[in-house]
Coordinates of C-alpha atoms in Angstrom, one line a residue:
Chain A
X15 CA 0.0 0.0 0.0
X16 CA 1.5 3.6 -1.2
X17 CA 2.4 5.6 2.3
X18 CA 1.7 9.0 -0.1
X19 CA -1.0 10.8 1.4
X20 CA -1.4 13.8 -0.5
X21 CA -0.1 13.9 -3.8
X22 CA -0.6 17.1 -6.5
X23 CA 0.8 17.2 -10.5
X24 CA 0.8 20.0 -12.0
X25 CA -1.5 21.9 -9.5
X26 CA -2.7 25.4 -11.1
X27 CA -4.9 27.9 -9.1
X28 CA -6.5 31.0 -9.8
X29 CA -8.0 34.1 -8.3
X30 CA -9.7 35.3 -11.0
X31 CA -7.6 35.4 -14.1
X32 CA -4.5 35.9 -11.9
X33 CA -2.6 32.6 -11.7
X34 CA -1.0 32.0 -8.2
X35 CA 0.3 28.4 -8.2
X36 CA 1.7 27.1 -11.8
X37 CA 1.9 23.2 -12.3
X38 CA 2.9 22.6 -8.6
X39 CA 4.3 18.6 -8.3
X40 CA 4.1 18.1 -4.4
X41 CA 3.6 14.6 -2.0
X42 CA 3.3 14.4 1.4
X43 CA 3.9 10.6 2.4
X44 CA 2.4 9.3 6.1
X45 CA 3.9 10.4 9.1
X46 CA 5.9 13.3 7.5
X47 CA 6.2 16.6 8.7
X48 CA 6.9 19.1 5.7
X49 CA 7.7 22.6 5.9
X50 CA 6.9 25.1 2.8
X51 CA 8.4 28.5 2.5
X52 CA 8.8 31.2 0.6
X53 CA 8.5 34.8 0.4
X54 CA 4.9 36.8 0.5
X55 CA 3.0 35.9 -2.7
X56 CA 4.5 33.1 -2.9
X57 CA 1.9 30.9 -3.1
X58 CA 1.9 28.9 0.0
X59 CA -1.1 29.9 1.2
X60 CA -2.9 29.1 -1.5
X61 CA -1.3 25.5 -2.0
X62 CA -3.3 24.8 1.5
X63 CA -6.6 26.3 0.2
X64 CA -6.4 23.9 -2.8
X65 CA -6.0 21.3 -0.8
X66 CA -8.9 22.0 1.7
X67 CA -11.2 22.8 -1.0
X68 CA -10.9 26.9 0.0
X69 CA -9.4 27.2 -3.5
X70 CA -11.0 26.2 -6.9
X71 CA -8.4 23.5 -8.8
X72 CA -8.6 20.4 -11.4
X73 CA -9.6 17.3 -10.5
X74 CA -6.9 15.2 -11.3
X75 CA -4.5 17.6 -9.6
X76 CA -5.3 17.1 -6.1
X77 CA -4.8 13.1 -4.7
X78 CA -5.9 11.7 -1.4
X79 CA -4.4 8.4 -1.1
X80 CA -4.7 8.1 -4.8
X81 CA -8.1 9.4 -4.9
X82 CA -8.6 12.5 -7.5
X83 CA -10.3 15.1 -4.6
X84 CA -9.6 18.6 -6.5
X85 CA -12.3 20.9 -6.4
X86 CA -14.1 18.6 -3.5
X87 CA -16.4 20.5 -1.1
X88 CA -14.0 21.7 2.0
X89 CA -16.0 19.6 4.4
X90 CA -16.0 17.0 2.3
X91 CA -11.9 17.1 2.3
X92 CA -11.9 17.9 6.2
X93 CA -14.0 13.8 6.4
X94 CA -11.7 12.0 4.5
X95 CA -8.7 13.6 6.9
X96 CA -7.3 16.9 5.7
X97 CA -7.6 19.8 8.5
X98 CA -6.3 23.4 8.2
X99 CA -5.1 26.0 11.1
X100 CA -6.2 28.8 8.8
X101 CA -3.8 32.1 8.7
X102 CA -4.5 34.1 11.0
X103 CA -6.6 31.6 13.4
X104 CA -9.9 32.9 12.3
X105 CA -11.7 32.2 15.1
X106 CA -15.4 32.3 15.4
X107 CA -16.2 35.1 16.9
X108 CA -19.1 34.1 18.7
X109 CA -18.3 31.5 19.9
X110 CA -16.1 30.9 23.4
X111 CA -13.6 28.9 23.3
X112 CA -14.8 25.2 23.9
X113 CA -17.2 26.3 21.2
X114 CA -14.3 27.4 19.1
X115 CA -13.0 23.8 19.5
X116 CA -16.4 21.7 19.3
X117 CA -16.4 23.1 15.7
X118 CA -13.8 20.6 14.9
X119 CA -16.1 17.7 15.7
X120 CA -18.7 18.7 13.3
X121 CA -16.6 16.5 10.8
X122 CA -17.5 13.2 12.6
X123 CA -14.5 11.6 12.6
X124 CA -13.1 9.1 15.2
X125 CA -9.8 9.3 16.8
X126 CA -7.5 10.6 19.9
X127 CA -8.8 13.7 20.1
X128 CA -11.0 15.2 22.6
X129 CA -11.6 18.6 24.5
X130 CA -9.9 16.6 27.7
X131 CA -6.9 15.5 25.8
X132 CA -6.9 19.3 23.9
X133 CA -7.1 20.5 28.0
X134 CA -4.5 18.4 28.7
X135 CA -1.9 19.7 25.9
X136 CA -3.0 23.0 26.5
X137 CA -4.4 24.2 29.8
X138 CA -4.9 27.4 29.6
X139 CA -7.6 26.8 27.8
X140 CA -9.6 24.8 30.0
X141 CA -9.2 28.3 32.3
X142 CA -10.6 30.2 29.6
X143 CA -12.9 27.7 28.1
X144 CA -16.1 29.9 28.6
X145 CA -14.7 33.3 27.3
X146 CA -14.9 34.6 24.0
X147 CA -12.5 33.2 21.9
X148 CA -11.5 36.3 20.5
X149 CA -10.7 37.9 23.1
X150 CA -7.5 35.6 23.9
X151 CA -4.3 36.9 23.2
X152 CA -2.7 35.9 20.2
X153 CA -0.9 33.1 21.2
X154 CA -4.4 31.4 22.6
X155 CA -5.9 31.8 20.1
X156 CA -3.5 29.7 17.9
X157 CA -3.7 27.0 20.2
X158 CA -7.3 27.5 19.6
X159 CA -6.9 27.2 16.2
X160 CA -4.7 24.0 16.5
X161 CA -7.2 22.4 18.8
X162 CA -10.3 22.4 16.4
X163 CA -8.5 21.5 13.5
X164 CA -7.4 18.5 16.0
X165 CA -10.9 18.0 16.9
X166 CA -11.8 16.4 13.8
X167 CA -8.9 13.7 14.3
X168 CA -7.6 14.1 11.1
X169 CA -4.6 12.2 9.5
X170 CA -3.0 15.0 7.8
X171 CA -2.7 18.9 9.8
X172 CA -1.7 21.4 7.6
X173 CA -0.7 24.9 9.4
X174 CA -0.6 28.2 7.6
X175 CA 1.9 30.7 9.3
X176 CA 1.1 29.3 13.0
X177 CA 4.4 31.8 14.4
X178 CA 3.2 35.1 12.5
X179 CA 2.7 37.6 14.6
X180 CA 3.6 36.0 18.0
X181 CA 5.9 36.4 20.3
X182 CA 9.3 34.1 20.2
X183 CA 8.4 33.0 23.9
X184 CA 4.9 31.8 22.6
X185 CA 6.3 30.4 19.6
X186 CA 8.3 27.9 21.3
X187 CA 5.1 26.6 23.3
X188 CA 3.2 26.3 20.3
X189 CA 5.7 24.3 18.5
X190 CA 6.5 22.3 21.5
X191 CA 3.1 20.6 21.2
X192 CA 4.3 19.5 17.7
X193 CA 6.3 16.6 18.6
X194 CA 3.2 15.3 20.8
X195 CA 0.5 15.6 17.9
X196 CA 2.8 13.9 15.4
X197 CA 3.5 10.7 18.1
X198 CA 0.1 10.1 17.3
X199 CA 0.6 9.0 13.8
X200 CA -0.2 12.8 12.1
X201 CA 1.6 13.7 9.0
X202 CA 1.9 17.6 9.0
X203 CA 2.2 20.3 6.2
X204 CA 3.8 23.4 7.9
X205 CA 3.4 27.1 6.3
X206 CA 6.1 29.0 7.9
X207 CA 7.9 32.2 7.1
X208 CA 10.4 31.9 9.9
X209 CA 12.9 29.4 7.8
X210 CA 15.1 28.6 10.3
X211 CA 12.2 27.2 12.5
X212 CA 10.9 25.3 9.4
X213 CA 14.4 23.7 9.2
X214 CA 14.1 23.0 12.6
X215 CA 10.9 21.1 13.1
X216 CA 10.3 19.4 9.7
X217 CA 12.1 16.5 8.1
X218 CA 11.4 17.9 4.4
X219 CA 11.8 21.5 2.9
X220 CA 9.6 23.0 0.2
X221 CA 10.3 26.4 -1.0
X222 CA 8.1 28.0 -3.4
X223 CA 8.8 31.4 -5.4
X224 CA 6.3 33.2 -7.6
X225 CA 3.8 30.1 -7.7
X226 CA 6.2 27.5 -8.5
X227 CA 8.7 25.0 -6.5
X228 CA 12.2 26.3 -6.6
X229 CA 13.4 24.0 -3.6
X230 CA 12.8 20.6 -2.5
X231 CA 14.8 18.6 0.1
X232 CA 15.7 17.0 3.8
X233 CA 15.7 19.7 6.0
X234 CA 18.7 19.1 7.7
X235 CA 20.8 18.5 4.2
X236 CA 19.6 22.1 2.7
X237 CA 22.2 24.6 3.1
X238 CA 21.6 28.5 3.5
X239 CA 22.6 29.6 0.4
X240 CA 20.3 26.7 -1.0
X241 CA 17.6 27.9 0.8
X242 CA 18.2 32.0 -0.1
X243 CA 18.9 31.5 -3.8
X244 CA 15.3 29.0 -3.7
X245 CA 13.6 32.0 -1.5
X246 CA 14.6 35.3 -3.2
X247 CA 16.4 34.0 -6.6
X248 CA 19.3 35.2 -4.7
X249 CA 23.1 34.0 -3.6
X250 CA 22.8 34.7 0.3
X251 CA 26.2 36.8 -0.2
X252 CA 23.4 39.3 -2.6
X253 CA 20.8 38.5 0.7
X254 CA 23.1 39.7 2.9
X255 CA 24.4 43.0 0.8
X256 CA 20.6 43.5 1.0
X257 CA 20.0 43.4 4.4
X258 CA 23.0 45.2 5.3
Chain B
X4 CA -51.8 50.9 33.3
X5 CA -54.2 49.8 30.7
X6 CA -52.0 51.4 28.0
X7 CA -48.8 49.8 29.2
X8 CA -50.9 46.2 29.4
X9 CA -52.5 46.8 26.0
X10 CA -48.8 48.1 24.2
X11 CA -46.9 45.1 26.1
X12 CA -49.6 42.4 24.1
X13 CA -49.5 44.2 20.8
X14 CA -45.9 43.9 21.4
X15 CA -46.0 40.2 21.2
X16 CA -47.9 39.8 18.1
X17 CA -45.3 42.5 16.7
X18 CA -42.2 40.2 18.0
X19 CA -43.8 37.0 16.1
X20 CA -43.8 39.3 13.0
X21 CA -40.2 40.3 13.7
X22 CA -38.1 37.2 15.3
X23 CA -37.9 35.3 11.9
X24 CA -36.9 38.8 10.4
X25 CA -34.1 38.5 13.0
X26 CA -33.5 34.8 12.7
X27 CA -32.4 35.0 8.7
X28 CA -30.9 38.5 9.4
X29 CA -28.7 37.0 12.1
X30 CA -27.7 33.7 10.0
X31 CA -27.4 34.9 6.4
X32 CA -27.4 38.7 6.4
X33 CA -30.2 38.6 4.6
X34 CA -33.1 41.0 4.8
X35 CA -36.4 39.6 3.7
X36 CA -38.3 41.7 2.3
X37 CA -41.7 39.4 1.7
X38 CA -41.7 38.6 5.3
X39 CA -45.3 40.6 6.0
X40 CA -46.2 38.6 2.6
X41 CA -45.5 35.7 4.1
X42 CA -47.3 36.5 7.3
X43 CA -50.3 37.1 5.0
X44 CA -49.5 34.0 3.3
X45 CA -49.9 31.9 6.1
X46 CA -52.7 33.5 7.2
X47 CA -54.6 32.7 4.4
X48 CA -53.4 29.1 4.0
X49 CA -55.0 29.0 7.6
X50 CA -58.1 30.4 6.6
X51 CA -58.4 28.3 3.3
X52 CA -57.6 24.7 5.3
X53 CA -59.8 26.0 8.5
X54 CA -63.1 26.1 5.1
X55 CA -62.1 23.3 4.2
X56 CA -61.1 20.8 6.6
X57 CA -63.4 22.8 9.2
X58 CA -60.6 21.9 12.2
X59 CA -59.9 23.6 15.4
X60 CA -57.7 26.6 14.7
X61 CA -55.5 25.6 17.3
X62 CA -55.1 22.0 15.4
X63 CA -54.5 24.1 11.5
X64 CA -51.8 25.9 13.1
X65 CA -50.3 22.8 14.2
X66 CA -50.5 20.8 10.6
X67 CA -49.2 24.3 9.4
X68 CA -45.5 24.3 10.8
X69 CA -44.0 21.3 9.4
X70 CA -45.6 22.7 6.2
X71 CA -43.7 25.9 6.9
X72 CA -40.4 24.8 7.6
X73 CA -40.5 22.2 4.5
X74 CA -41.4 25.6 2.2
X75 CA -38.7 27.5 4.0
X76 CA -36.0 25.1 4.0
X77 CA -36.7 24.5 0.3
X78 CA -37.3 28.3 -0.5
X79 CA -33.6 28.9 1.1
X80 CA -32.2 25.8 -0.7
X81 CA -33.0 26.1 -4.1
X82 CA -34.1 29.7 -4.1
X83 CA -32.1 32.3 -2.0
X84 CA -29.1 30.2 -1.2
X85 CA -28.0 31.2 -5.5
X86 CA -28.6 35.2 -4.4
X87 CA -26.5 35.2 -1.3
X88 CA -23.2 37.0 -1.6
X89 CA -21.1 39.8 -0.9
X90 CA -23.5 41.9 -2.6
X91 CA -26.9 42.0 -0.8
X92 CA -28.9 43.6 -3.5
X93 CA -29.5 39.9 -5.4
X94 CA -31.3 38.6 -2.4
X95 CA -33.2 41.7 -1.5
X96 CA -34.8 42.1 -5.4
X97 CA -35.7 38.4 -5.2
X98 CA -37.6 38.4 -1.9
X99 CA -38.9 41.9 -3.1
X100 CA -40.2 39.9 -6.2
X101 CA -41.6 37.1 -3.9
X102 CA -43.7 39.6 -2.4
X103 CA -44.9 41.2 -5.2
X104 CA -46.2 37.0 -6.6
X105 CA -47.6 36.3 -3.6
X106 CA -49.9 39.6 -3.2
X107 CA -51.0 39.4 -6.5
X108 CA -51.5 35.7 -6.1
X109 CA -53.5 36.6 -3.2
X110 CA -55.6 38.9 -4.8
X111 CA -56.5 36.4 -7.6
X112 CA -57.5 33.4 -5.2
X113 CA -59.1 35.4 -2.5
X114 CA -60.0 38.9 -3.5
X115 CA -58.8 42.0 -1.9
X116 CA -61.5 41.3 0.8
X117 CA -59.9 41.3 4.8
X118 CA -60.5 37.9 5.9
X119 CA -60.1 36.6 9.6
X120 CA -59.6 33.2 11.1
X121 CA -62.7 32.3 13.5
X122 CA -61.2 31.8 16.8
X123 CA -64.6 31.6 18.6
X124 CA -64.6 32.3 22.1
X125 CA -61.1 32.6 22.3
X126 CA -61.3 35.9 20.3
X127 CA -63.6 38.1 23.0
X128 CA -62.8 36.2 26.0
X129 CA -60.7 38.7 28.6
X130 CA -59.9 38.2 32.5
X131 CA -59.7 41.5 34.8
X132 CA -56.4 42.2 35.8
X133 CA -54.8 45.2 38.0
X134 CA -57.8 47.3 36.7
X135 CA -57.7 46.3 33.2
X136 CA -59.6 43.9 31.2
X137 CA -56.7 41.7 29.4
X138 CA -57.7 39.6 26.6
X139 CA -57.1 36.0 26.6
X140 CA -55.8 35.4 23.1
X141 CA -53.7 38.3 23.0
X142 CA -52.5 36.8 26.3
X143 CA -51.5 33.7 24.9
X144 CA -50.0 35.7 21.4
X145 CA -47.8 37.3 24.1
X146 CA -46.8 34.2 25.9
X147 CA -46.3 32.9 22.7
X148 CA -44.0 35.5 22.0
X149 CA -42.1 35.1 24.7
X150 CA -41.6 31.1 24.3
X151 CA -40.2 31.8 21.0
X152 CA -37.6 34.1 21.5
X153 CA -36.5 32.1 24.7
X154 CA -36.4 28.9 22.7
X155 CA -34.7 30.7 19.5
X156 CA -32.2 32.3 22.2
X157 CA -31.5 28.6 24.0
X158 CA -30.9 27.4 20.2
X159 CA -28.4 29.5 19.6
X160 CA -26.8 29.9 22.6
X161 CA -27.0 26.1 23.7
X162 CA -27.3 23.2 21.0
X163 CA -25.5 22.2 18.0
X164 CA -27.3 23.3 15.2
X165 CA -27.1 27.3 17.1
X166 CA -23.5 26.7 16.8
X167 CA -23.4 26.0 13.2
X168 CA -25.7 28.8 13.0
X169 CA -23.6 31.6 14.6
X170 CA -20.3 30.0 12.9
X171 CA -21.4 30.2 9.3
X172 CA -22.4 33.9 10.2
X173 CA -19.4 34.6 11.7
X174 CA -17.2 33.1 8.9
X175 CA -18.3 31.0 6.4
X176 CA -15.3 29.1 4.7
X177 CA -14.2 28.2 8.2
X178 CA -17.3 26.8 9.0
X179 CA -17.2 24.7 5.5
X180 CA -13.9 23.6 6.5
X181 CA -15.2 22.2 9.9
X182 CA -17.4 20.1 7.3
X183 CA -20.4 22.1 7.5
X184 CA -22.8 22.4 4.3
X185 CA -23.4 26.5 4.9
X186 CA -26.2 26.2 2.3
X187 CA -28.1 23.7 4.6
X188 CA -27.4 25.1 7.6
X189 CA -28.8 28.6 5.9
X190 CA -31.9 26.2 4.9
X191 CA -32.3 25.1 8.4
X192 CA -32.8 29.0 9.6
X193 CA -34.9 29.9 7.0
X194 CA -37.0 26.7 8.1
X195 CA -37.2 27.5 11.8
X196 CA -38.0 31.4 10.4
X197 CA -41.0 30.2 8.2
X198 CA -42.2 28.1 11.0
X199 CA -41.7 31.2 13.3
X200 CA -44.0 33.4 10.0
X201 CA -46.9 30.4 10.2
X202 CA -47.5 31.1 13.7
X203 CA -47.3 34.8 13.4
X204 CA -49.7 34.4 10.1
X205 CA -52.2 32.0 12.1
X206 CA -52.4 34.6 15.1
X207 CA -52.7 37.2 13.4
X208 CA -55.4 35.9 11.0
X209 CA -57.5 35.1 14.8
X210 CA -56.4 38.7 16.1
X211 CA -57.7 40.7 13.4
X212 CA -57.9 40.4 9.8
X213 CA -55.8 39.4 6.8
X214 CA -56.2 41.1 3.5
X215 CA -53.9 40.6 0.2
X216 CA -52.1 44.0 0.8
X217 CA -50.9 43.8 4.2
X218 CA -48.0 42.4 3.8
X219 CA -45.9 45.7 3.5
X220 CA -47.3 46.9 7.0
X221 CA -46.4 43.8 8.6
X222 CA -42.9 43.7 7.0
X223 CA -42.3 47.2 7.9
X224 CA -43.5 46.4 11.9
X225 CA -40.8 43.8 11.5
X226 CA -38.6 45.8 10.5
X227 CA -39.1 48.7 13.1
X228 CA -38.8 45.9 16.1
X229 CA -35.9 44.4 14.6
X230 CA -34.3 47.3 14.1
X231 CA -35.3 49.5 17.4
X232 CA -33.6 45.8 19.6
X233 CA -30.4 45.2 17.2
X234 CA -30.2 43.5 14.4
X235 CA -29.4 39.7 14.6
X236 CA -30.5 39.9 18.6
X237 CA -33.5 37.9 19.5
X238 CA -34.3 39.5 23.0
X239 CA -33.5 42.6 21.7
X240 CA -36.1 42.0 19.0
X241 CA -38.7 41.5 22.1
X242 CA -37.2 44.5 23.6
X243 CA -37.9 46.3 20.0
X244 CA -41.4 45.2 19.4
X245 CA -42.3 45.7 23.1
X246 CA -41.2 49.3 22.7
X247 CA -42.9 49.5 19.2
X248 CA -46.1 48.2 21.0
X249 CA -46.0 50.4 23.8
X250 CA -45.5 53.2 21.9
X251 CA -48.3 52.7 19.5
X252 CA -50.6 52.1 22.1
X253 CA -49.4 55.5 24.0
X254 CA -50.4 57.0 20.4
X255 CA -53.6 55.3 19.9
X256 CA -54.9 56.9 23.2
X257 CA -53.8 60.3 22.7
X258 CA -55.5 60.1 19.2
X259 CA -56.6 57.1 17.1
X260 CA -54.5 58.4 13.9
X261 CA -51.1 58.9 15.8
X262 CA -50.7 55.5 17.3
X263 CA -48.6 53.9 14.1
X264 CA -47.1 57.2 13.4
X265 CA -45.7 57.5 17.1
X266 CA -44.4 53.7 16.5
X267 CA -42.7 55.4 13.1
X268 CA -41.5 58.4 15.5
X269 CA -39.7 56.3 18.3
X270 CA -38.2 54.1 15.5
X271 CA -36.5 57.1 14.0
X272 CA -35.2 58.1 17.0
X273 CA -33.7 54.9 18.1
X274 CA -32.0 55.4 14.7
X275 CA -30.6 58.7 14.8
X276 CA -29.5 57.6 18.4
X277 CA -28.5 54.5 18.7
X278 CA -28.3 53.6 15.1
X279 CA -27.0 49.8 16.2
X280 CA -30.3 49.2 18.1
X281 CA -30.7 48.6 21.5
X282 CA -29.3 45.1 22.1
X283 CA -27.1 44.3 19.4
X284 CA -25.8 40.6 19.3
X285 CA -27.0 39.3 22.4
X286 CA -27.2 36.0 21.2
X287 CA -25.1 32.9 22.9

């Protein structure tokens, strides 16, 4: 039995008659933890969108398990396994927090997770589970975020930016949790900005630029000026002169 | 005292006209502009079954909601679910064009004669209270009232399907990725709104009168107590069609002819003031 999970050739999106992602060849096999990167506009984003449905694609570009799912209803793509921690958490706003994360259960789907186990990896929100889930600071919030995608036990968790706009400190406690949800058998697509980190935590490196892949490879083999020339179309010597 | 009585039971029938306003408003954004006609609608589907099937009122309104929310969930499905959007101009023309078939419709099967649903003794029958002669069916539209917007309020506050509710109106494409359908769970509301418009219809078809044109009245007494408690709140909606009642009453005893107008008055003001309403998103 094939361990790939997710599997795209050739993916193409749109926004219009802008095209954002051009013939994207991407696999995410069980139990992996894959970090993509790349600059703003990128198209990172919108690779997770097209894989949760958010984003209108081909068929035949988007494989679950071998299954052609492109262009499949989101909650359709959220049953068969696929969850997404949305950029910028997008919380319901009504809702307090245990609400937040009894969203995630809508999908029906059995497995580890539960509120108590979500209190358990994350207690501050049993202390907060009544308030607003807005009105958590930031760093909540995203473990908000994290926790209803859990909630509907799904095999694959794909994040989108989970460090932007935090602080380093809450970071850290965020991504600490990774190691814990991926001893459960989770495979994991990571959206990060913060490369370093994405090195750090993943076992596979994707680097997009302008819609395309320009980088692929183990983490820990990739080497700076890989990663720079992949991200900017720069040498990091030219990244450097830049910054300086 | 009398006045305050009188306004407070007008102000029930007004919050049965004005909850499933509030219900689809809150939900979908979307402002129905055929609610009166739909009101009207209901009515006179009571009417027509209570010549026909000669049943208890009581027992038509009954066979009536199922029938309601069936319409409603279907009218929402495979009618207004294609003119939701951004813009809210689609769904407003099409419920303005409802309203428009069904008058006329009304007109052509029962005249532009006011018709009434016989509620026998039920209709005169009052009980003395602190001075005041209250009647019993505007007692019971009032308590009726009040059921309703506690139960729509526990709905969304405490169940399942009043989360969905509030989290495709919060944000939509979230909700679809938590593997929600939005365009059933928008058929659902309108199906617990139409349900909310066949009682409203029924009572106010044994109250008083029903006639092919009221519709626009009804809708814009809706309106008023929807607006006057915030939009999308379903206490403040009791709060707003109390006041609306009140007020009219107040009018009708200084002088029969300023009763609605006084109603229009407050409105306004509550507008210029307090242009949110007075309770806006209570819900949960």
């Amino acid at each position: 039995m094939s361990t790939e999970l997710i599997e795209t050739r050739a993916l193409e999106a749109f926004y219009g008659d802008a095209q954002a992602l051009f013939g994207i060849d991407f696999t995410l096999h069980a139990g992996e933890v894959v970090a993509i990167i790349g600059a703003n506009g990128a198209g990172k984003s919108t690779l997770l969108k097209a894989l949760t449905g958010l984003v209108a694609v081909k068929r035949e570009s988007v494989r679950w398990r071998g299954t052609p799912i492109g262009g499949d209803a989101p909650g359709d793509i959220v049953r068969r396994g696929l969850a997404l921690v949305p950029e910028g958490r997008r919380l319901f706003a009504s809702l307090s927090v245990e609400e937040n994360l009894l969203m995630g259960s809508f999908a029906g789907r059995a497995g580890p997770w539960s509120l108590q186990r979500l209190y358990a990896m994350f207690p501050v929100l049993r202390e907060k589970r009544h308030m607003p889930g807005t009105s958590l600071s930031g760093g909540q919030q995203q473990m908000v975020a994290i926790g209803r995608a859990l909630m509907s036990n799904p095999e694959v968790l794909l994040c989108d930016e989970l460090s932007l706009g935090l602080a380093p400190i809450v970071i850290k406690e965020i991504y600490d949790a990774l190691p814990a949800i991926v001893a459960e058998g989770m495979s994991v697509v990571l959206v990060e900005q913060d490369v370093s980190l994405a090195q750090r935590v993943s076992q596979r490196v994707v680097c997009l630029q302008e819609g395309r892949v320009s980088l692929e490879g183990r983490s820990a083999a990739l080497t700076r000026e890989q990663i720079a020339e992949a991200y900017f179309g720069l040498h990091a010597a030219a990244v450097d002169e830049v910054r300086a | 005292m009398d006045t305050l009585v009188q306004g407070l039971l007008l102000g029930g029938l007004y919050c049965l006209f004005a909850l499933g306003q509030s219900l689809m408003f809150g939900v979908m954004r979307l402002t129905n502009t055929a609610q009166g006609d739909f009101i009207v609608l209901a009515g006179f589907a009571a009417i027509a079954a209570a010549g026909l099937l000669a049943w208890h009122p009581a027992f038509i309104a009954l066979a009536l909601l199922p029938l309601a929310f069936v319409a409603g969930y279907g009218l929402q499905r495979w009618v207004l679910n294609g003119a939701l959007g951004r813009d809210p101009l689609p769904s407003l023309v099409v419920t303005f064009g409802l309203a428009i078939v069904i008058q006329n419709g009304l007109l052509q099967l029962f005249s532009a004669d006011p018709r009434s649903l016989d509620a026998g003794a039920l209709a005169t029958r009052s009980v003395a209270a602190g001075g005041t002669a209250v009647g019993v069916l505007p007692a019971l539209i009032f308590a009726i009232a009040l059921a309703a917007t506690a139960a729509l309020q526990w709905l969304f506050g405490r169940t399942r399907l009043g989360r969905a509710f509030r989290a495709v109106s919060d944000d939509r494409e979230i909700a679809e990725l938590m593997g929600l359908d939005a365009r059933k769970v928008y058929a659902f509301a309108t199906g617990i709104a139409f349900v909310l418009i066949a009682v409203a219809g029924v009572l106010q078809a044994m109250r008083t009168t029903v006639s092919p044109s009221d519709g626009p009245l009804l809708l814009l007494f809706a309106f008023e107590a929807v607006i006057i408690g915030g939009m999308g709140s379903f206490w403040g909606t009791f709060a707003g069609a109390m006041l609306l009642g009140i007020t009219q009453q107040i009018g009708f005893r200084l002088d029969p002819g300023w009763g609605i107008w006084l109603g229009h008055l407050v409105f306004l003001a509550v507008l210029v003031v307090r242009p949110q309403g007075l309770f806006p998103k209570t819900r949960g």
